N, CA, C and O atoms as CSV, one atom per row, in Angstrom:
chain,resi,resn,atom,element,x,y,z
A,1,UNK,N,N,18.561,24.745,-21.187
A,1,UNK,CA,C,18.492,24.229,-22.829
A,1,UNK,C,C,17.185,23.334,-22.897
A,1,UNK,O,O,16.803,22.545,-22.032
A,2,UNK,N,N,16.529,23.650,-24.210
A,2,UNK,CA,C,15.242,22.780,-24.318
A,2,UNK,C,C,15.709,22.127,-25.630
A,2,UNK,O,O,16.064,22.714,-26.653
A,3,UNK,N,N,15.624,20.444,-25.352
A,3,UNK,CA,C,15.849,19.386,-26.363
A,3,UNK,C,C,14.506,19.162,-26.895
A,3,UNK,O,O,13.582,19.612,-26.217
A,4,UNK,N,N,14.212,18.527,-28.023
A,4,UNK,CA,C,13.061,18.256,-28.786
A,4,UNK,C,C,13.480,17.023,-29.159
A,4,UNK,O,O,14.648,16.771,-29.455
A,5,UNK,N,N,12.355,16.035,-29.160
A,5,UNK,CA,C,12.642,14.634,-29.822
A,5,UNK,C,C,11.359,14.260,-30.451
A,5,UNK,O,O,10.249,14.457,-29.958
A,6,UNK,N,N,11.673,13.580,-31.832
A,6,UNK,CA,C,10.531,13.397,-32.714
A,6,UNK,C,C,10.720,11.998,-33.363
A,6,UNK,O,O,11.828,11.586,-33.707
A,7,UNK,N,N,9.724,11.390,-33.488
A,7,UNK,CA,C,9.982,9.941,-34.326
A,7,UNK,C,C,10.365,10.328,-35.593
A,7,UNK,O,O,10.843,9.372,-36.205
A,8,UNK,N,N,10.340,11.532,-36.340
A,8,UNK,CA,C,10.896,11.764,-37.488
A,8,UNK,C,C,12.309,12.666,-37.412
A,8,UNK,O,O,12.819,13.240,-38.374
A,9,UNK,N,N,12.747,12.654,-36.232
A,9,UNK,CA,C,14.128,13.259,-36.084
A,9,UNK,C,C,15.429,12.273,-36.535
A,9,UNK,O,O,15.415,11.306,-37.296
A,10,UNK,N,N,16.561,12.874,-35.787
A,10,UNK,CA,C,17.587,11.853,-36.038
A,10,UNK,C,C,18.581,12.272,-34.819
A,10,UNK,O,O,18.711,13.444,-34.464
A,11,UNK,N,N,19.189,11.303,-34.287
A,11,UNK,CA,C,19.989,11.625,-33.299
A,11,UNK,C,C,21.355,12.088,-33.827
A,11,UNK,O,O,22.254,12.262,-33.004
A,12,UNK,N,N,21.589,12.304,-35.147
A,12,UNK,CA,C,22.462,13.025,-35.488
A,12,UNK,C,C,22.220,14.703,-35.524
A,12,UNK,O,O,23.109,15.520,-35.763
A,13,UNK,N,N,21.089,14.955,-35.289
A,13,UNK,CA,C,20.801,16.503,-35.415
A,13,UNK,C,C,20.798,17.134,-34.108
A,13,UNK,O,O,20.869,16.385,-33.133
A,14,UNK,N,N,20.726,18.429,-33.921
A,14,UNK,CA,C,21.035,19.151,-32.759
A,14,UNK,C,C,20.047,19.304,-31.578
A,14,UNK,O,O,20.264,19.935,-30.544
A,15,UNK,N,N,18.865,18.587,-31.922
A,15,UNK,CA,C,17.950,18.620,-30.910
A,15,UNK,C,C,17.044,19.665,-30.698
A,15,UNK,O,O,16.224,19.614,-29.782
A,16,UNK,N,N,17.137,20.735,-31.578
A,16,UNK,CA,C,16.314,21.756,-31.752
A,16,UNK,C,C,15.136,21.628,-32.129
A,16,UNK,O,O,14.843,20.512,-32.559
A,17,UNK,N,N,14.165,22.582,-32.112
A,17,UNK,CA,C,12.504,22.184,-32.290
A,17,UNK,C,C,12.507,21.718,-33.939
A,17,UNK,O,O,12.126,20.605,-34.303
A,18,UNK,N,N,12.963,22.683,-34.782
A,18,UNK,CA,C,13.049,22.091,-36.435
A,18,UNK,C,C,14.266,21.158,-36.700
A,18,UNK,O,O,14.422,20.927,-37.899
A,19,UNK,N,N,15.018,20.665,-36.006
A,19,UNK,CA,C,15.880,19.488,-36.309
A,19,UNK,C,C,15.994,18.710,-34.538
A,19,UNK,O,O,16.940,18.828,-33.760
A,20,UNK,N,N,14.826,18.016,-34.339
A,20,UNK,CA,C,14.566,17.199,-33.357
A,20,UNK,C,C,15.689,16.005,-33.213
A,20,UNK,O,O,16.337,15.799,-34.239
A,21,UNK,N,N,16.007,15.179,-32.048
A,21,UNK,CA,C,16.549,14.179,-32.082
A,21,UNK,C,C,15.576,13.030,-32.415
A,21,UNK,O,O,14.398,13.369,-32.532
A,22,UNK,N,N,15.855,11.805,-32.577
A,22,UNK,CA,C,15.104,10.857,-32.890
A,22,UNK,C,C,14.422,9.947,-31.651
A,22,UNK,O,O,13.283,9.481,-31.616
A,23,UNK,N,N,15.616,9.834,-30.524
A,23,UNK,CA,C,15.222,8.999,-29.376
A,23,UNK,C,C,15.390,9.870,-28.220
A,23,UNK,O,O,16.148,10.839,-28.173
A,24,UNK,N,N,14.609,9.443,-27.273
A,24,UNK,CA,C,14.661,10.306,-25.821
A,24,UNK,C,C,15.613,9.751,-25.218
A,24,UNK,O,O,15.777,10.306,-24.132
A,25,UNK,N,N,16.535,8.681,-25.440
A,25,UNK,CA,C,17.780,8.131,-24.772
A,25,UNK,C,C,18.820,9.051,-24.981
A,25,UNK,O,O,19.595,9.364,-24.077
A,26,UNK,N,N,18.896,9.604,-26.380
A,26,UNK,CA,C,20.014,10.604,-26.963
A,26,UNK,C,C,19.725,11.671,-26.253
A,26,UNK,O,O,20.634,12.228,-25.638
A,27,UNK,N,N,18.642,12.074,-26.209
A,27,UNK,CA,C,18.533,13.511,-25.155
A,27,UNK,C,C,18.876,13.125,-24.030
A,27,UNK,O,O,19.765,13.842,-23.572
A,28,UNK,N,N,18.566,12.296,-23.361
A,28,UNK,CA,C,18.811,11.892,-21.940
A,28,UNK,C,C,20.377,11.849,-21.701
A,28,UNK,O,O,20.814,12.164,-20.594
A,29,UNK,N,N,21.197,11.478,-22.685
A,29,UNK,CA,C,22.588,11.343,-22.570
A,29,UNK,C,C,23.218,12.588,-22.385
A,29,UNK,O,O,24.219,12.670,-21.673
A,30,UNK,N,N,22.602,13.831,-23.106
A,30,UNK,CA,C,23.121,14.866,-22.987
A,30,UNK,C,C,22.671,16.320,-21.956
A,30,UNK,O,O,23.281,17.361,-21.716
A,31,UNK,N,N,21.422,15.838,-21.552
A,31,UNK,CA,C,20.651,16.672,-20.627
A,31,UNK,C,C,21.210,16.938,-19.622
A,31,UNK,O,O,21.615,15.902,-19.093
A,32,UNK,N,N,21.545,18.156,-18.848
A,32,UNK,CA,C,21.910,18.360,-17.829
A,32,UNK,C,C,21.049,19.207,-16.931
A,32,UNK,O,O,20.105,19.832,-17.415
A,33,UNK,N,N,21.347,19.262,-15.566
A,33,UNK,CA,C,20.704,20.000,-14.809
A,33,UNK,C,C,20.050,21.359,-15.233
A,33,UNK,O,O,20.763,22.326,-15.502
A,34,UNK,N,N,18.771,21.417,-15.285
A,34,UNK,CA,C,18.093,22.894,-15.688
A,34,UNK,C,C,17.555,22.587,-17.026
A,34,UNK,O,O,16.757,23.394,-17.504
A,35,UNK,N,N,17.928,21.371,-17.803
A,35,UNK,CA,C,17.531,21.208,-19.274
A,35,UNK,C,C,16.076,20.631,-19.013
A,35,UNK,O,O,15.695,20.231,-17.913
A,36,UNK,N,N,15.288,20.644,-20.216
A,36,UNK,CA,C,14.201,20.204,-20.611
A,36,UNK,C,C,14.141,19.307,-21.704
A,36,UNK,O,O,14.797,19.585,-22.707
A,37,UNK,N,N,13.433,18.235,-21.671
A,37,UNK,CA,C,13.404,17.463,-23.027
A,37,UNK,C,C,11.647,17.221,-23.635
A,37,UNK,O,O,10.808,16.472,-23.135
A,38,UNK,N,N,11.497,18.067,-24.769
A,38,UNK,CA,C,10.155,18.212,-24.845
A,38,UNK,C,C,9.747,16.695,-26.109
A,38,UNK,O,O,10.405,16.563,-27.141
A,39,UNK,N,N,8.819,15.914,-25.806
A,39,UNK,CA,C,8.803,14.959,-26.659
A,39,UNK,C,C,7.638,15.120,-27.662
A,39,UNK,O,O,6.598,15.567,-27.177
A,40,UNK,N,N,7.641,14.857,-28.861
A,40,UNK,CA,C,6.687,15.012,-29.703
A,40,UNK,C,C,5.788,13.702,-29.768
A,40,UNK,O,O,6.417,12.687,-29.466
A,41,UNK,N,N,4.683,13.541,-30.040
A,41,UNK,CA,C,3.682,12.135,-30.250
A,41,UNK,C,C,4.379,11.297,-30.939
A,41,UNK,O,O,5.165,11.679,-31.806
A,42,UNK,N,N,4.169,9.951,-30.625
A,42,UNK,CA,C,4.580,9.104,-31.481
A,42,UNK,C,C,4.791,7.643,-30.544
A,42,UNK,O,O,4.341,7.573,-29.401
A,43,UNK,N,N,5.443,6.640,-31.115
A,43,UNK,CA,C,5.675,5.671,-30.207
A,43,UNK,C,C,7.135,5.547,-30.245
A,43,UNK,O,O,7.668,5.389,-31.344
A,44,UNK,N,N,7.881,5.602,-29.133
A,44,UNK,CA,C,9.075,5.414,-28.632
A,44,UNK,C,C,9.473,4.018,-28.236
A,44,UNK,O,O,9.120,3.604,-27.132
A,45,UNK,N,N,10.116,3.326,-28.972
A,45,UNK,CA,C,10.536,1.762,-28.460
A,45,UNK,C,C,11.926,1.788,-28.097
A,45,UNK,O,O,12.913,1.560,-28.796
A,46,UNK,N,N,11.822,2.155,-26.696
A,46,UNK,CA,C,13.296,2.453,-26.237
A,46,UNK,C,C,13.465,2.404,-24.537
A,46,UNK,O,O,12.590,2.853,-23.797
A,47,UNK,N,N,14.437,1.931,-24.152
A,47,UNK,CA,C,14.550,1.813,-22.776
A,47,UNK,C,C,15.513,3.442,-22.182
A,47,UNK,O,O,16.718,3.500,-22.431
A,48,UNK,N,N,14.856,4.564,-21.469
A,48,UNK,CA,C,15.570,5.408,-21.136
A,48,UNK,C,C,16.482,5.445,-19.736
A,48,UNK,O,O,16.044,5.275,-18.598
A,49,UNK,N,N,17.590,5.658,-20.044
A,49,UNK,CA,C,18.258,5.540,-18.645
A,49,UNK,C,C,19.278,6.881,-18.888
A,49,UNK,O,O,20.287,6.839,-19.591
A,50,UNK,N,N,18.827,8.003,-18.200
A,50,UNK,CA,C,19.505,9.032,-17.989
A,50,UNK,C,C,20.793,9.261,-17.498
A,50,UNK,O,O,20.975,8.961,-16.318
A,51,UNK,N,N,21.855,9.787,-18.220
A,51,UNK,CA,C,23.250,9.885,-17.768
A,51,UNK,C,C,23.245,10.666,-16.350
A,51,UNK,O,O,23.795,10.264,-15.324
A,52,UNK,N,N,22.520,11.847,-16.501
A,52,UNK,CA,C,22.624,13.010,-15.439
A,52,UNK,C,C,21.223,12.796,-14.755
A,52,UNK,O,O,20.208,12.323,-15.267
A,53,UNK,N,N,21.430,13.296,-13.367
A,53,UNK,CA,C,20.161,13.481,-12.771
A,53,UNK,C,C,20.144,15.327,-12.339
A,53,UNK,O,O,21.170,16.002,-12.257
A,54,UNK,N,N,19.077,15.725,-12.169
A,54,UNK,CA,C,18.977,17.112,-11.803
A,54,UNK,C,C,19.422,17.312,-10.395
A,54,UNK,O,O,19.770,16.443,-9.596
A,55,UNK,N,N,19.353,18.614,-10.220
A,55,UNK,CA,C,19.985,19.109,-8.978
A,55,UNK,C,C,18.634,19.870,-8.032
A,55,UNK,O,O,17.535,20.036,-8.562
A,56,UNK,N,N,18.874,20.232,-6.780
A,56,UNK,CA,C,18.007,20.824,-6.179
A,56,UNK,C,C,17.776,22.176,-6.810
A,56,UNK,O,O,18.732,22.932,-6.986
A,57,UNK,N,N,16.350,22.569,-7.216
A,57,UNK,CA,C,16.042,23.639,-7.815
A,57,UNK,C,C,16.435,23.588,-9.374
A,57,UNK,O,O,15.880,24.436,-10.073
A,58,UNK,N,N,17.244,22.777,-9.950
A,58,UNK,CA,C,17.381,22.475,-11.196
A,58,UNK,C,C,17.320,21.083,-11.868
A,58,UNK,O,O,18.303,20.479,-12.298
A,59,UNK,N,N,15.804,20.575,-11.908
A,59,UNK,CA,C,15.658,19.286,-12.354
A,59,UNK,C,C,15.955,19.347,-14.000
A,59,UNK,O,O,16.295,20.332,-14.655
A,60,UNK,N,N,15.752,18.169,-14.392
A,60,UNK,CA,C,16.035,17.790,-15.618
A,60,UNK,C,C,14.476,17.298,-15.879
A,60,UNK,O,O,14.031,16.273,-15.361
A,61,UNK,N,N,13.803,18.048,-16.638
A,61,UNK,CA,C,12.233,17.856,-17.035
A,61,UNK,C,C,12.163,17.188,-18.329
A,61,UNK,O,O,12.687,17.699,-19.319
A,62,UNK,N,N,11.436,15.882,-18.386
A,62,UNK,CA,C,10.985,15.191,-19.462
A,62,UNK,C,C,9.538,15.398,-19.774
A,62,UNK,O,O,8.773,14.861,-18.973
A,63,UNK,N,N,8.969,16.088,-20.806
A,63,UNK,CA,C,7.548,16.572,-20.739
A,63,UNK,C,C,7.117,16.160,-22.331
A,63,UNK,O,O,7.975,16.002,-23.200
A,64,UNK,N,N,5.868,16.031,-22.548
A,64,UNK,CA,C,5.011,16.057,-23.895
A,64,UNK,C,C,5.360,17.410,-24.488
A,64,UNK,O,O,5.466,18.430,-23.807
A,65,UNK,N,N,5.507,17.360,-25.609
A,65,UNK,CA,C,5.150,18.933,-26.608
A,65,UNK,C,C,3.825,18.960,-26.203
A,65,UNK,O,O,3.163,17.993,-25.828
A,66,UNK,N,N,3.435,20.232,-26.306
A,66,UNK,CA,C,2.001,20.762,-26.432
A,66,UNK,C,C,0.918,19.953,-27.273
A,66,UNK,O,O,0.971,19.751,-28.486
A,67,UNK,N,N,0.057,19.584,-26.510
A,67,UNK,CA,C,-0.950,18.812,-27.025
A,67,UNK,C,C,-0.641,17.336,-27.577
A,67,UNK,O,O,-1.570,16.765,-28.148
A,68,UNK,N,N,0.545,16.696,-27.458
A,68,UNK,CA,C,1.263,15.692,-27.915
A,68,UNK,C,C,0.913,14.493,-27.076
A,68,UNK,O,O,0.634,14.631,-25.885
A,69,UNK,N,N,0.922,13.473,-27.592
A,69,UNK,CA,C,0.841,12.190,-26.629
A,69,UNK,C,C,1.782,11.317,-26.884
A,69,UNK,O,O,1.474,10.416,-27.664
A,70,UNK,N,N,2.923,11.324,-26.418
A,70,UNK,CA,C,4.081,10.217,-26.926
A,70,UNK,C,C,3.737,9.185,-25.901
A,70,UNK,O,O,3.321,9.358,-24.756
A,71,UNK,N,N,4.051,7.831,-26.683
A,71,UNK,CA,C,4.027,6.607,-25.896
A,71,UNK,C,C,5.493,6.070,-25.899
A,71,UNK,O,O,6.242,6.032,-26.876
A,72,UNK,N,N,5.754,5.678,-24.677
A,72,UNK,CA,C,7.075,5.012,-24.705
A,72,UNK,C,C,6.917,3.589,-24.391
A,72,UNK,O,O,6.165,3.295,-23.462
A,73,UNK,N,N,7.602,2.550,-25.123
A,73,UNK,CA,C,7.386,0.987,-24.883
A,73,UNK,C,C,8.748,0.459,-24.673
A,73,UNK,O,O,9.662,0.832,-25.408
A,74,UNK,N,N,8.908,-0.237,-23.886
A,74,UNK,CA,C,10.178,-0.748,-24.070
A,74,UNK,C,C,10.011,-2.172,-24.694
A,74,UNK,O,O,10.922,-2.968,-24.466
A,75,UNK,N,N,9.091,-2.533,-25.355
A,75,UNK,CA,C,8.928,-3.770,-26.074
A,75,UNK,C,C,9.619,-3.662,-27.568
A,75,UNK,O,O,9.939,-2.573,-28.043
A,76,UNK,N,N,9.775,-4.674,-28.123
A,76,UNK,CA,C,9.887,-4.524,-29.582
A,76,UNK,C,C,9.186,-5.317,-30.486
A,76,UNK,O,O,8.644,-6.355,-30.105
A,77,UNK,N,N,9.133,-4.899,-31.768
A,77,UNK,CA,C,7.985,-5.523,-32.610
A,77,UNK,C,C,8.571,-6.636,-33.138
A,77,UNK,O,O,9.757,-6.500,-33.438
A,78,UNK,N,N,7.989,-7.871,-33.366
A,78,UNK,CA,C,8.715,-9.172,-33.766
A,78,UNK,C,C,8.178,-9.175,-35.071
A,78,UNK,O,O,7.006,-8.810,-35.164
A,79,UNK,N,N,8.684,-9.457,-35.947
A,79,UNK,CA,C,8.379,-9.696,-37.220
A,79,UNK,C,C,8.831,-10.601,-38.053
A,79,UNK,O,O,8.557,-10.667,-39.251
A,80,UNK,N,N,9.576,-11.359,-37.405
A,80,UNK,CA,C,10.299,-12.777,-37.821
A,80,UNK,C,C,9.433,-14.232,-37.421
A,80,UNK,O,O,10.055,-15.293,-37.371
A,81,UNK,N,N,8.243,-14.192,-37.197
A,81,UNK,CA,C,7.627,-15.342,-36.643
A,81,UNK,C,C,7.266,-16.377,-37.568
A,81,UNK,O,O,6.714,-16.174,-38.649
A,82,UNK,N,N,7.646,-17.658,-37.037
A,82,UNK,CA,C,7.652,-18.833,-38.309
A,82,UNK,C,C,6.536,-19.693,-37.637
A,82,UNK,O,O,6.572,-20.029,-36.453
A,83,UNK,N,N,5.726,-19.955,-38.347
A,83,UNK,CA,C,4.691,-20.789,-38.036
A,83,UNK,C,C,5.166,-22.506,-38.195
A,83,UNK,O,O,5.473,-23.026,-39.268
A,84,UNK,N,N,5.144,-23.035,-37.185
A,84,UNK,CA,C,5.797,-24.493,-37.032
A,84,UNK,C,C,4.648,-25.590,-36.999
A,84,UNK,O,O,4.522,-26.465,-37.856
A,85,UNK,N,N,3.923,-25.441,-36.017
A,85,UNK,CA,C,2.756,-26.473,-36.053
A,85,UNK,C,C,1.434,-25.582,-35.406
A,85,UNK,O,O,1.495,-24.494,-34.833
A,86,UNK,N,N,0.243,-26.402,-35.689
A,86,UNK,CA,C,-0.916,-25.971,-35.166
A,86,UNK,C,C,-0.632,-25.389,-33.686
A,86,UNK,O,O,-1.557,-24.936,-33.012
């Protein structure tokens, strides 16, 4: 099975090309040996901990979609800074 992930997707989708998941983590929860997860470009702020691992001759492949450049960051955007002093 091939699953797709896009920053415009939803984890309520089925992960197909026209209805991709939102997070790589969600795809990693359901991917099993022999599956491929293709990730569209964008910034993914998440920690990916695959539920399953591949088997000899049947890896789980995580790859960028054709000519796309996804960026995976474990960091979060901080938006509630409060200036206290100089």
